[in-house]
């Protein structure tokens, strides 16, 4: 009942009388069942969990002297009450034993979950009794059995694969098995396995003649075509690793990648050569070679840890970082994916993903180790809904992999699906939105959520998605371990959020020229018995469910995914801050509507300046790829700060150009910032 005082009316006596009267009225309601309050609160809980430690002050003397003094005295079932969970801890006056009773509403937790929670409590008491000075996060609340389940059983992914082979060797073996089978299609070009292998051999021999060999890096700057794929195979056949350079990237970024990778040779196409920034490398074009020449597979000293490719991803400190991936990781990945979701010689794969995104390897190279057919799609088609629908109808692929943005684009373009219901749809790179699940399931044979960072080779976990089920990222692929850990590297129990770490055969070498960052992200694997084993810190939040499947729950940092592109907002801010008229800035992702997220920059200009949006965008475009250039920039007098002086990104004003109505309850505090006109 609200108190009804009106300031400034009546005397003090009136006020006291009013208080007294209201107190009387309130007293009539002094017993009010909590469940009733909750019900009247609109059904939403005021709280979920109640922890009741009865009269704890009298138990000061009741400290177990060691963990051995503590015993679990069996379990007598769980009572029901109205809360998700209520816990009572009391001392039995007769036996002097601590009794823990758990009650639940019978809906939120299963009996097994309640048993586990009771176990965590006992385990915590044991841990505290054995070392009362350690930080609470350092204590492991898991029983030995549960730890074994999380760390071992759910990670028992051992599978044999060709550990000593390279990607190119798997392809060569396939070319030997099915020389006349169609391998690569692009527009009117079709190459058989024999032709593709032969052309790749010609390039490889040429590159070897230029001194290219194992352990070296070769730039690959080509438009999407059959030759693009032949060139990849040719580079791999020399034992060198390829460095994909997107012809659409701005010169400054390409220049940085060339300098950082120190490539000595770049494989390109005649019409792209002039657009490359100044470099020291030698350029080779397939057009200059006699591809009809018959030459055998090149001989080379191969070792499975040899790098196969380097992928540059956005770096939070302002420069992209190159992740080095070895053949062995890719070969393991291939064996795992060929099994589940499954790929074989009968498959027709529509390849839509840019080579700068590591997942393209699944679409381009994996099929060629299995005898399947790759249909390479041009960038113009891959980014145009209507044209991509047409391609799908023409090619009738059995497998296509894309980011949610591309699947969404297809749905929006009226794609009616695969009539023969043969299409396996692989979706990954960012959160799979629930709203596209059902429409996709209606249009293909199966839908798979693929999860994984570049640093652990393409995808590390996967899950087949069924209608109406939660969107999980599933279980680790072959020879891969996933751990959900707290900041002290202690596994978090089922259902409890922690950071996701990935270990096993998919791990990258690390970042090129970034030993510091490599050491920060690739840590010793505390659960492995293999000397030197490492685990990669993903920066993703996750939890296990009780069936041993993972759910991804966002990021611990400022890395975002926008239309499948991995972006460190800090990299954009670093470039923007270098503009002479920018005093300080912040960049955020703004959700305009479902499936429509936009980058927005906030700029505090230097006094007396007011840089135009076009100018800022042009400045950014010189250094960053188009997908990293904010759509709009807002000029502010100052950036909002949190009480401890950090930029308060949650309190930046909505950009007027993109503003959408917000629900009343979510309206931000009145913004005291004045927009500069
Ligand atoms: P990238 O290195 O470009 O493959 O980006 C890896 C990051 O993308 C992961 O660390 C996740 O944050 C995000 N990501 C990739 N796939 C998924 C997925 N299926 N669901 C949720 N997040 C994903």
PDB file of C-alpha atoms and ligand atoms in Angstrom, residues 313 357-358 427-432 449-455 458-459 473 538 540 552 555 559 561 564 566, ligand 1:
ATOM      1  CA  UNK A 313      40.931 -11.355 -38.131  1.00  0.00           C
ATOM      2  CA  UNK A 357      36.652 -16.487 -43.653  1.00  0.00           C
ATOM      3  CA  UNK A 358      38.207 -19.824 -42.612  1.00  0.00           C
ATOM      4  CA  UNK A 427      24.632 -22.349 -40.305  1.00  0.00           C
ATOM      5  CA  UNK A 428      27.397 -20.791 -38.237  1.00  0.00           C
ATOM      6  CA  UNK A 429      29.651 -17.878 -37.531  1.00  0.00           C
ATOM      7  CA  UNK A 430      27.245 -16.210 -35.142  1.00  0.00           C
ATOM      8  CA  UNK A 431      24.167 -16.945 -33.079  1.00  0.00           C
ATOM      9  CA  UNK A 432      21.563 -18.872 -35.052  1.00  0.00           C
ATOM     10  CA  UNK A 449      24.362 -25.052 -35.866  1.00  0.00           C
ATOM     11  CA  UNK A 450      28.123 -24.847 -36.320  1.00  0.00           C
ATOM     12  CA  UNK A 451      30.247 -23.090 -33.707  1.00  0.00           C
ATOM     13  CA  UNK A 452      33.922 -22.311 -33.499  1.00  0.00           C
ATOM     14  CA  UNK A 453      36.592 -19.638 -33.631  1.00  0.00           C
ATOM     15  CA  UNK A 454      39.230 -19.344 -36.371  1.00  0.00           C
ATOM     16  CA  UNK A 455      41.839 -20.187 -33.716  1.00  0.00           C
ATOM     17  CA  UNK A 458      36.738 -23.685 -38.643  1.00  0.00           C
ATOM     18  CA  UNK A 459      34.185 -25.330 -36.313  1.00  0.00           C
ATOM     19  CA  UNK A 473      26.066 -25.348 -30.068  1.00  0.00           C
ATOM     20  CA  UNK A 538      37.387 -18.258 -26.692  1.00  0.00           C
ATOM     21  CA  UNK A 540      32.537 -16.869 -25.331  1.00  0.00           C
ATOM     22  CA  UNK A 552      26.591 -20.263 -26.130  1.00  0.00           C
ATOM     23  CA  UNK A 555      30.845 -12.705 -25.126  1.00  0.00           C
ATOM     24  CA  UNK A 559      34.160  -8.706 -30.094  1.00  0.00           C
ATOM     25  CA  UNK A 561      29.680 -10.603 -35.172  1.00  0.00           C
ATOM     26  CA  UNK A 564      29.124 -13.201 -40.111  1.00  0.00           C
ATOM     27  CA  UNK A 566      34.213 -10.959 -36.760  1.00  0.00           C
TER      28      UNK A 566
HETATM   29  P1  LIG B   1      35.366 -16.585 -36.247  1.00  0.00           P
HETATM   30  O1  LIG B   1      36.747 -16.655 -35.725  1.00  0.00           O
HETATM   31  O2  LIG B   1      35.188 -15.525 -37.273  1.00  0.00           O
HETATM   32  O3  LIG B   1      34.884 -17.914 -36.724  1.00  0.00           O
HETATM   33  O4  LIG B   1      34.431 -16.153 -35.028  1.00  0.00           O
HETATM   34  C1  LIG B   1      34.319 -16.958 -33.898  1.00  0.00           C
HETATM   35  C2  LIG B   1      33.288 -16.409 -32.955  1.00  0.00           C
HETATM   36  O5  LIG B   1      32.024 -16.302 -33.604  1.00  0.00           O
HETATM   37  C3  LIG B   1      33.041 -17.323 -31.793  1.00  0.00           C
HETATM   38  O6  LIG B   1      33.992 -17.148 -30.778  1.00  0.00           O
HETATM   39  C4  LIG B   1      31.633 -16.907 -31.375  1.00  0.00           C
HETATM   40  O7  LIG B   1      31.667 -15.719 -30.620  1.00  0.00           O
HETATM   41  C5  LIG B   1      30.973 -16.604 -32.704  1.00  0.00           C
HETATM   42  N1  LIG B   1      30.250 -17.777 -33.228  1.00  0.00           N
HETATM   43  C6  LIG B   1      30.635 -18.578 -34.223  1.00  0.00           C
HETATM   44  N2  LIG B   1      29.697 -19.506 -34.470  1.00  0.00           N
HETATM   45  C7  LIG B   1      28.703 -19.321 -33.582  1.00  0.00           C
HETATM   46  C8  LIG B   1      27.455 -19.978 -33.307  1.00  0.00           C
HETATM   47  N3  LIG B   1      27.027 -21.004 -34.024  1.00  0.00           N
HETATM   48  N4  LIG B   1      26.695 -19.499 -32.299  1.00  0.00           N
HETATM   49  C9  LIG B   1      27.106 -18.451 -31.559  1.00  0.00           C
HETATM   50  N5  LIG B   1      28.268 -17.785 -31.772  1.00  0.00           N
HETATM   51  C10 LIG B   1      29.058 -18.206 -32.775  1.00  0.00           C
END
